[in-house]
Coordinates of C-alpha atoms in Angstrom, one line a residue:
M1 CA 78.7 82.6 81.4
I2 CA 82.1 84.1 82.6
R3 CA 83.0 85.1 79.0
Q4 CA 79.7 86.7 78.4
H5 CA 79.8 88.6 81.7
I6 CA 83.3 90.0 81.0
R7 CA 82.5 90.9 77.4
T8 CA 79.4 92.9 78.7
L9 CA 81.5 94.7 81.2
I10 CA 84.1 95.7 78.6
R11 CA 81.5 96.6 76.0
N12 CA 79.9 99.0 78.5
Q13 CA 83.3 100.5 79.0
Y14 CA 84.0 101.4 75.4
R15 CA 80.6 103.0 75.0
L16 CA 81.4 105.5 77.7
H17 CA 83.0 108.9 77.3
P18 CA 86.8 108.4 77.8
R19 CA 86.9 110.3 81.0
E20 CA 84.0 108.3 82.5
A21 CA 85.6 105.1 81.2
T22 CA 88.8 106.0 83.1
R23 CA 86.8 106.4 86.3
Q24 CA 85.0 103.1 85.8
T25 CA 88.1 101.0 85.0
H26 CA 89.0 100.2 88.6
A27 CA 85.5 98.9 89.3
V28 CA 85.4 96.8 86.1
L29 CA 88.7 95.2 86.9
N30 CA 87.7 94.5 90.4
E31 CA 84.6 92.7 89.2
I32 CA 86.6 90.7 86.7
W33 CA 89.1 89.8 89.4
Q34 CA 86.4 88.0 91.3
F35 CA 86.5 85.3 88.7
V36 CA 90.3 85.0 89.1
A37 CA 89.7 84.7 92.9
F38 CA 87.1 82.0 92.3
A39 CA 89.7 80.0 90.3
S40 CA 91.9 80.1 93.4
V41 CA 89.0 78.8 95.5
Q42 CA 88.5 76.0 93.0
L43 CA 92.2 75.2 93.2
Q44 CA 92.2 75.0 97.0
A45 CA 89.1 72.7 96.7
N46 CA 91.2 70.4 94.5
E47 CA 89.1 71.2 91.5
Q48 CA 92.2 71.7 89.4
R49 CA 90.8 71.3 85.9
Q50 CA 87.9 73.6 86.7
A51 CA 90.3 76.3 88.0
L52 CA 92.3 76.2 84.8
L53 CA 89.1 76.5 82.7
T54 CA 87.9 79.5 84.8
L55 CA 91.3 81.3 84.3
K56 CA 91.2 80.4 80.6
A57 CA 87.7 82.0 80.2
V58 CA 89.0 85.2 81.9
T59 CA 92.2 85.3 79.9
D60 CA 90.5 84.5 76.5
V61 CA 88.3 87.5 76.7
L62 CA 90.8 89.9 78.1
T63 CA 93.5 89.1 75.6
D64 CA 90.9 89.6 72.9
Q65 CA 89.3 92.8 74.2
W66 CA 92.2 94.5 76.1
M67 CA 92.4 97.4 73.6
H68 CA 88.9 98.5 74.8
L69 CA 90.0 99.1 78.4
N70 CA 91.4 102.4 79.5
D71 CA 94.9 102.0 80.8
I72 CA 95.8 105.6 81.4
H73 CA 96.6 104.9 85.1
S74 CA 98.3 101.5 84.3
E75 CA 95.6 99.6 86.2
V76 CA 95.0 97.2 83.3
S77 CA 98.7 96.5 83.0
A78 CA 98.8 95.8 86.8
F79 CA 95.8 93.5 86.4
F80 CA 97.6 91.5 83.6
Q81 CA 100.7 91.2 85.7
E82 CA 98.7 89.8 88.6
L83 CA 96.8 87.5 86.3
T84 CA 100.1 86.0 84.9
R85 CA 101.3 85.5 88.5
V86 CA 98.2 83.5 89.3
W87 CA 98.6 81.5 86.1
T88 CA 102.2 80.7 86.9
E89 CA 101.4 79.5 90.4
T90 CA 98.4 77.5 89.2
V91 CA 100.2 75.6 86.5
L92 CA 102.9 74.8 89.0
Q93 CA 100.3 73.4 91.4
V94 CA 98.3 71.4 89.0
D95 CA 99.5 67.9 88.1
L96 CA 99.6 68.1 84.3
T97 CA 100.7 65.4 81.9
D98 CA 103.3 66.2 79.3
T99 CA 100.5 66.4 76.7
E100 CA 98.5 68.8 78.8
R101 CA 101.5 71.0 79.4
K102 CA 102.1 71.3 75.7
R103 CA 98.5 72.1 75.0
W104 CA 98.4 74.8 77.7
A105 CA 101.8 76.2 76.4
K106 CA 100.2 76.5 73.0
Q107 CA 97.3 78.4 74.5
V108 CA 99.6 80.8 76.2
T109 CA 101.4 81.4 72.9
I110 CA 98.0 82.3 71.3
W111 CA 97.4 84.9 74.1
Q112 CA 100.9 86.3 73.5
T113 CA 100.2 86.7 69.8
R114 CA 97.0 88.6 70.6
L115 CA 99.1 91.0 72.7
A116 CA 101.7 91.6 70.1
D117 CA 101.2 95.3 70.3
W118 CA 101.5 95.4 74.1
H119 CA 105.1 94.3 74.6
S120 CA 105.3 94.4 78.4
I121 CA 102.2 92.3 79.0
R122 CA 103.1 89.9 76.2
E123 CA 106.4 89.4 78.0
A124 CA 104.6 88.8 81.3
F125 CA 103.1 85.7 79.8
A126 CA 106.6 84.3 79.4
V127 CA 106.5 83.4 83.1
P128 CA 103.6 80.9 83.0
Q129 CA 105.0 79.8 79.6
A130 CA 108.3 78.9 81.2
A131 CA 106.5 77.2 84.1
L132 CA 104.7 75.0 81.7
R133 CA 107.8 74.2 79.7
E134 CA 110.0 73.4 82.6
G135 CA 107.6 72.3 85.3
W136 CA 109.4 70.8 88.3
D137 CA 111.4 68.3 86.3
Y138 CA 113.9 70.8 84.8
S139 CA 117.2 69.3 85.7
P140 CA 119.0 72.5 87.0
L141 CA 116.0 73.1 89.2
Q142 CA 116.0 69.5 90.4
R143 CA 119.6 69.7 91.4
I144 CA 118.9 72.7 93.6
L145 CA 115.8 71.2 95.2
Q146 CA 117.7 68.1 96.1
G147 CA 120.4 70.1 97.7
A148 CA 123.0 68.8 95.3
A149 CA 124.0 72.1 93.7
L150 CA 123.8 74.8 96.3
Q151 CA 126.4 77.0 94.6
E152 CA 124.6 76.9 91.3
R153 CA 121.5 78.7 89.8
A154 CA 118.4 76.9 88.7
W155 CA 119.0 77.7 85.0
D156 CA 120.9 76.3 82.1
G157 CA 122.8 79.0 80.1
E158 CA 121.8 82.7 80.3
I159 CA 119.4 83.5 83.1
P160 CA 116.1 84.9 81.7
A161 CA 114.6 88.2 82.7
Y162 CA 111.6 86.5 84.2
A163 CA 113.7 84.4 86.5
P164 CA 112.8 86.2 89.7
L165 CA 109.1 86.0 89.0
L166 CA 109.2 82.3 88.2
T167 CA 111.3 81.7 91.3
Q168 CA 108.8 83.6 93.5
A169 CA 106.0 81.5 92.1
R170 CA 107.9 78.3 92.8
L171 CA 108.5 79.4 96.3
V172 CA 104.8 80.1 96.9
V173 CA 103.9 76.6 95.7
L174 CA 106.7 74.9 97.8
E175 CA 105.4 76.7 100.9
Q176 CA 101.9 75.6 100.2
Q177 CA 103.1 72.1 99.9
E178 CA 105.1 72.5 103.1
K179 CA 108.3 71.6 101.3
F180 CA 110.3 73.9 103.5
Q181 CA 113.8 72.5 103.0
E182 CA 113.3 72.7 99.2
Y183 CA 112.1 76.2 99.7
L184 CA 115.3 77.1 101.5
Y185 CA 117.5 75.5 98.9
L186 CA 115.8 77.4 96.1
A187 CA 115.5 80.7 97.8
K188 CA 119.2 80.7 98.7
A189 CA 120.4 79.6 95.3
E190 CA 118.3 82.2 93.5
G191 CA 119.4 85.1 95.8
Q192 CA 115.9 85.6 97.2
T193 CA 117.3 86.8 100.5
R194 CA 114.1 88.1 102.1
A195 CA 112.3 84.8 101.4
Y196 CA 115.3 82.7 102.6
V197 CA 115.9 84.5 105.8
T198 CA 112.2 84.8 106.8
M199 CA 111.7 81.1 106.2
L200 CA 114.8 80.4 108.4
V201 CA 113.1 82.4 111.1
R202 CA 109.8 80.5 110.6
Q203 CA 111.7 77.2 110.9
R204 CA 113.2 78.5 114.2
Q205 CA 116.7 78.7 112.7
I206 CA 117.2 82.1 114.4
P207 CA 121.1 82.1 114.6
E208 CA 121.4 81.2 111.0
A209 CA 118.8 83.8 110.0
I210 CA 120.6 86.5 111.9
S211 CA 124.1 85.6 110.5
Y212 CA 122.9 85.3 106.9
G213 CA 120.8 88.4 107.1
Q214 CA 123.6 90.6 108.5
H215 CA 125.8 89.6 105.5
H216 CA 123.3 89.5 102.7
L217 CA 120.4 91.9 103.3
T218 CA 120.7 94.8 100.9
T219 CA 117.5 96.9 101.3
A220 CA 115.5 98.5 104.1
E221 CA 112.4 96.8 102.8
D222 CA 113.9 93.3 103.1
A223 CA 115.3 94.2 106.6
L224 CA 111.8 95.3 107.7
A225 CA 110.3 92.0 106.6
V226 CA 113.0 90.0 108.4
A227 CA 112.8 92.1 111.5
Q228 CA 109.0 91.7 111.7
A229 CA 109.4 87.9 111.3
L230 CA 111.9 87.8 114.1
W231 CA 109.7 89.9 116.4
T232 CA 106.6 87.7 115.6
H233 CA 108.6 84.6 116.5
G234 CA 109.7 85.9 119.8
A235 CA 113.3 87.0 118.8
R236 CA 112.6 90.6 119.7
S237 CA 116.1 91.9 120.4
E238 CA 117.3 90.2 117.2
G239 CA 114.5 91.8 115.3
L240 CA 115.5 95.3 116.5
Q241 CA 119.1 94.5 115.6
I242 CA 118.2 93.6 112.0
A243 CA 116.0 96.7 111.8
D244 CA 118.8 98.9 113.0
L245 CA 121.0 97.4 110.3
G246 CA 118.3 98.1 107.8
I247 CA 118.5 101.9 108.5
T248 CA 121.9 101.9 106.8
L249 CA 120.8 100.0 103.7
D250 CA 119.4 101.3 100.5
G251 CA 115.7 101.8 99.9
D252 CA 112.7 103.4 101.6
H253 CA 113.7 103.8 105.3
V254 CA 110.5 105.4 106.5
P255 CA 108.3 102.3 107.1
L256 CA 111.3 100.5 108.7
A257 CA 112.2 103.5 110.9
I258 CA 108.5 103.8 112.1
W259 CA 108.4 100.1 113.0
L260 CA 111.8 100.3 114.8
R261 CA 110.7 103.5 116.6
D262 CA 107.5 102.0 117.9
Q263 CA 108.8 98.6 118.9
S264 CA 111.9 100.1 120.6
W265 CA 109.7 102.4 122.6
R266 CA 107.4 99.6 123.5
I267 CA 110.2 97.7 125.3
G268 CA 111.7 100.9 126.8
E269 CA 114.6 101.3 124.4
Q270 CA 114.4 105.2 124.4
A271 CA 117.8 105.8 122.6
Q272 CA 117.0 103.5 119.8
A273 CA 113.4 104.8 119.5
L274 CA 114.7 108.4 119.2
K275 CA 117.3 107.4 116.6
A276 CA 114.7 105.6 114.5
G277 CA 112.1 108.3 115.0
E278 CA 114.5 110.9 113.7
V279 CA 115.2 108.8 110.6
A280 CA 111.4 108.5 110.0
F281 CA 111.0 112.3 110.4
Q282 CA 113.9 113.0 108.0
G283 CA 112.4 110.8 105.4
E284 CA 108.8 112.0 105.9
P285 CA 108.6 115.3 107.9
T286 CA 105.0 115.2 109.2
L287 CA 103.4 116.5 112.4
K288 CA 102.5 112.9 113.4
H289 CA 106.2 111.9 113.4
Y290 CA 107.1 115.2 115.1
L291 CA 104.6 114.6 117.9
H292 CA 105.8 111.0 118.4
L293 CA 109.3 112.3 119.1
T294 CA 107.9 114.9 121.4
H295 CA 106.5 112.1 123.5
I296 CA 109.6 109.8 123.3
A297 CA 112.2 112.5 123.9
G298 CA 110.8 113.7 127.3
T299 CA 113.3 116.1 128.9
Q300 CA 115.6 115.9 125.8
W301 CA 112.9 117.4 123.7
P302 CA 114.4 121.0 123.4
Q303 CA 117.5 119.7 121.6
Y304 CA 115.5 117.4 119.4
R305 CA 113.0 120.1 118.6
A306 CA 115.7 122.5 117.3
R307 CA 117.2 119.8 115.1
L308 CA 114.0 118.6 113.7
L309 CA 112.8 122.1 112.8
D310 CA 116.1 122.8 111.1
N311 CA 115.6 119.5 109.2
A312 CA 112.1 120.6 108.2
R313 CA 113.4 124.0 107.0
Q314 CA 116.0 122.3 104.8
A315 CA 113.6 119.7 103.4
P316 CA 113.9 119.2 99.6
S317 CA 111.3 120.9 97.4
T318 CA 109.7 117.4 96.7
T319 CA 108.7 117.1 100.4
D320 CA 104.9 117.2 101.1
A321 CA 104.2 120.9 101.8
H322 CA 101.1 120.1 103.8
G323 CA 103.1 118.1 106.3
L324 CA 105.7 120.9 106.7
L325 CA 103.0 123.5 107.2
Q326 CA 101.3 121.5 109.9
I327 CA 104.6 121.3 111.8
F328 CA 105.4 125.0 111.5
L329 CA 101.9 126.1 112.4
H330 CA 101.9 123.8 115.4
E331 CA 105.0 125.6 116.6
H332 CA 103.5 129.0 115.6
L333 CA 106.4 129.6 113.2
F334 CA 104.6 131.7 110.6
E335 CA 107.7 132.9 108.8
D336 CA 108.7 129.3 108.1
A337 CA 105.1 128.4 107.1
I338 CA 105.0 131.4 104.6
A339 CA 108.4 130.3 103.2
V340 CA 107.0 126.9 102.4
L341 CA 104.3 128.6 100.2
K342 CA 107.0 130.1 98.0
T343 CA 107.5 126.7 96.4
D344 CA 103.9 125.3 96.7
R345 CA 101.2 127.9 96.2
R346 CA 98.1 125.7 96.1
H347 CA 95.1 127.6 97.4
T348 CA 94.3 125.0 100.0
L349 CA 97.7 125.4 101.6
V350 CA 97.5 129.2 101.4
A351 CA 94.1 129.0 103.2
L352 CA 95.6 126.8 105.9
V353 CA 98.2 129.5 106.8
V354 CA 95.8 132.4 106.4
D355 CA 93.2 130.9 108.7
A356 CA 95.9 130.1 111.3
A357 CA 97.3 133.6 111.1
L358 CA 93.9 135.2 111.5
K359 CA 93.2 133.1 114.5
E360 CA 96.4 134.2 116.2
Q361 CA 96.2 137.7 114.7
T362 CA 99.7 137.6 113.3
A363 CA 101.4 138.1 109.9
L364 CA 98.4 140.2 109.0
E365 CA 100.1 142.2 106.2
W366 CA 100.9 138.9 104.5
V367 CA 97.3 137.7 105.0
V368 CA 96.1 140.8 103.2
Q369 CA 98.4 140.3 100.2
A370 CA 97.8 136.6 100.0
C371 CA 94.0 136.9 100.1
R372 CA 94.0 139.7 97.6
Q373 CA 96.2 137.7 95.2
Q374 CA 93.9 134.6 95.4
A375 CA 90.7 136.7 95.0
E376 CA 92.0 138.8 92.1
H377 CA 93.3 135.7 90.3
I378 CA 89.7 134.3 90.3
M379 CA 88.0 137.6 89.4
N380 CA 90.4 138.4 86.6
G381 CA 89.8 135.0 85.2
A382 CA 86.1 135.9 84.8
K383 CA 84.9 132.4 85.9
A384 CA 81.6 133.1 87.5
S385 CA 81.3 129.7 89.1
Y386 CA 84.3 130.6 91.3
Y387 CA 83.2 134.1 92.3
Q388 CA 81.9 132.9 95.7
A389 CA 85.4 131.6 96.4
A390 CA 86.8 135.0 95.5
A391 CA 84.3 136.6 98.0
N392 CA 85.5 134.2 100.7
W393 CA 89.1 135.2 100.2
L394 CA 88.0 138.9 100.3
T395 CA 86.2 138.2 103.5
K396 CA 89.4 137.0 105.1
A397 CA 91.2 140.1 103.7
R398 CA 88.6 142.4 105.2
T399 CA 89.2 140.7 108.6
A400 CA 92.9 141.2 108.3
Y401 CA 92.4 144.9 107.4
H402 CA 90.2 145.4 110.4
L403 CA 92.7 143.8 112.8
L404 CA 95.3 146.1 111.4
G405 CA 93.1 149.1 112.0
Q406 CA 92.9 149.8 108.3
D407 CA 89.1 149.7 107.6
D408 CA 89.4 152.8 105.4
T409 CA 92.0 151.2 103.3
W410 CA 89.8 148.2 102.9
H411 CA 86.9 150.3 101.7
V412 CA 89.1 152.1 99.2
Y413 CA 90.3 148.7 97.8
L414 CA 86.8 147.3 97.7
N415 CA 85.5 150.3 95.8
D416 CA 88.3 150.0 93.3
L417 CA 87.4 146.3 92.8
A418 CA 83.8 147.2 92.2
E419 CA 84.8 149.8 89.6
R420 CA 87.2 147.4 87.8
H421 CA 84.6 144.6 87.7
Q422 CA 81.5 146.7 87.2
H423 CA 80.4 144.7 84.1
K424 CA 80.4 141.4 85.9
S425 CA 76.8 141.1 87.1
K426 CA 77.3 137.9 89.1
L427 CA 80.3 139.3 91.0
L428 CA 79.1 142.8 91.9
P429 CA 76.4 141.7 94.5
L430 CA 79.1 139.7 96.3
L431 CA 81.4 142.7 96.4
R432 CA 78.7 145.0 97.7
A433 CA 77.9 142.5 100.5
L434 CA 81.5 143.0 101.7
A435 CA 81.1 146.8 102.3

């Protein structure tokens, strides 16, 4: 039943137009994933053999039919990566005999052969393959789990590329089995710092967690995970301490800075909240972050305002223009808003500034030119379906001309447009309506 259902889903996919198939890929994969989730339910219910057979049914069809799925957005690749993760955790949980492990390893090899032309996914199956080959009896692993070789790694010879993924799967299973000391041994030996320190926190070994984290955390993302764990387990000041350290580490600082800002402010640590808030704004200059700092800074706001606005003006070209525009328009800084449009001329952004300028009756000369440029681009393109959009732009231009006291100039311009586009029967009525 599972095989037939998945085959039908995939068959319907490759009968669609490629563009429609791309749109449907997410829904198809979600439906297939329900079977993978069902296997997890079976596993939790101690129906181990049934869980393996459910996963096999899904994987049999997908490895045979993968070429019919549209992977333009890498959704299929991501699905296979998650599927191999589930396989790895499952074979580590199920109590298999040596014969069964060899049989399943042979099955994984068959799937890898089918995926010969898809290197990255074929290699992803190396993780459950290794889990089947080594199990829990692999001697280097056993030495680690017994605490007999804490300065060694859990591998003989060269460490394979899949080592982190297999280690993470082993940690998941050890946690499920409540083997927390073995978890700590393995996480520490394999350099899984986030996992090691957060488990120390959960085991109430707070001083050890702080000490180890301060010396071994290397990314802002890991620092955030540890800080949140400390906070959750009542070590609030220690959590803020680790988060403050994380601001200096590599990685994406914005989520960490937002968390540190909010938690610091919650317990009245204004200075730390301001520092973190500024880091969040520098990494992601948005009106939301700006207003947060307005609230936190209080009487210090003028000095922070000037600094934040300078930061927004100097933001790299890759910064989200919409966020910058919202800040500048909130502060009625139209010259700065217009400057943003020099590097990002999307019509939605131009409209945002035009509407704000008309509302405040400022920068009207710029409004005229911007609206004319947008409208003329549409009209010159001769795309009749967009003529109403051109008329909307011209309506805004007419308003700006009127506010400037240049109604005569507007009529001259409109007459010129009518003459230039006199052969466009769908456009002319729209232009006449603007007279």
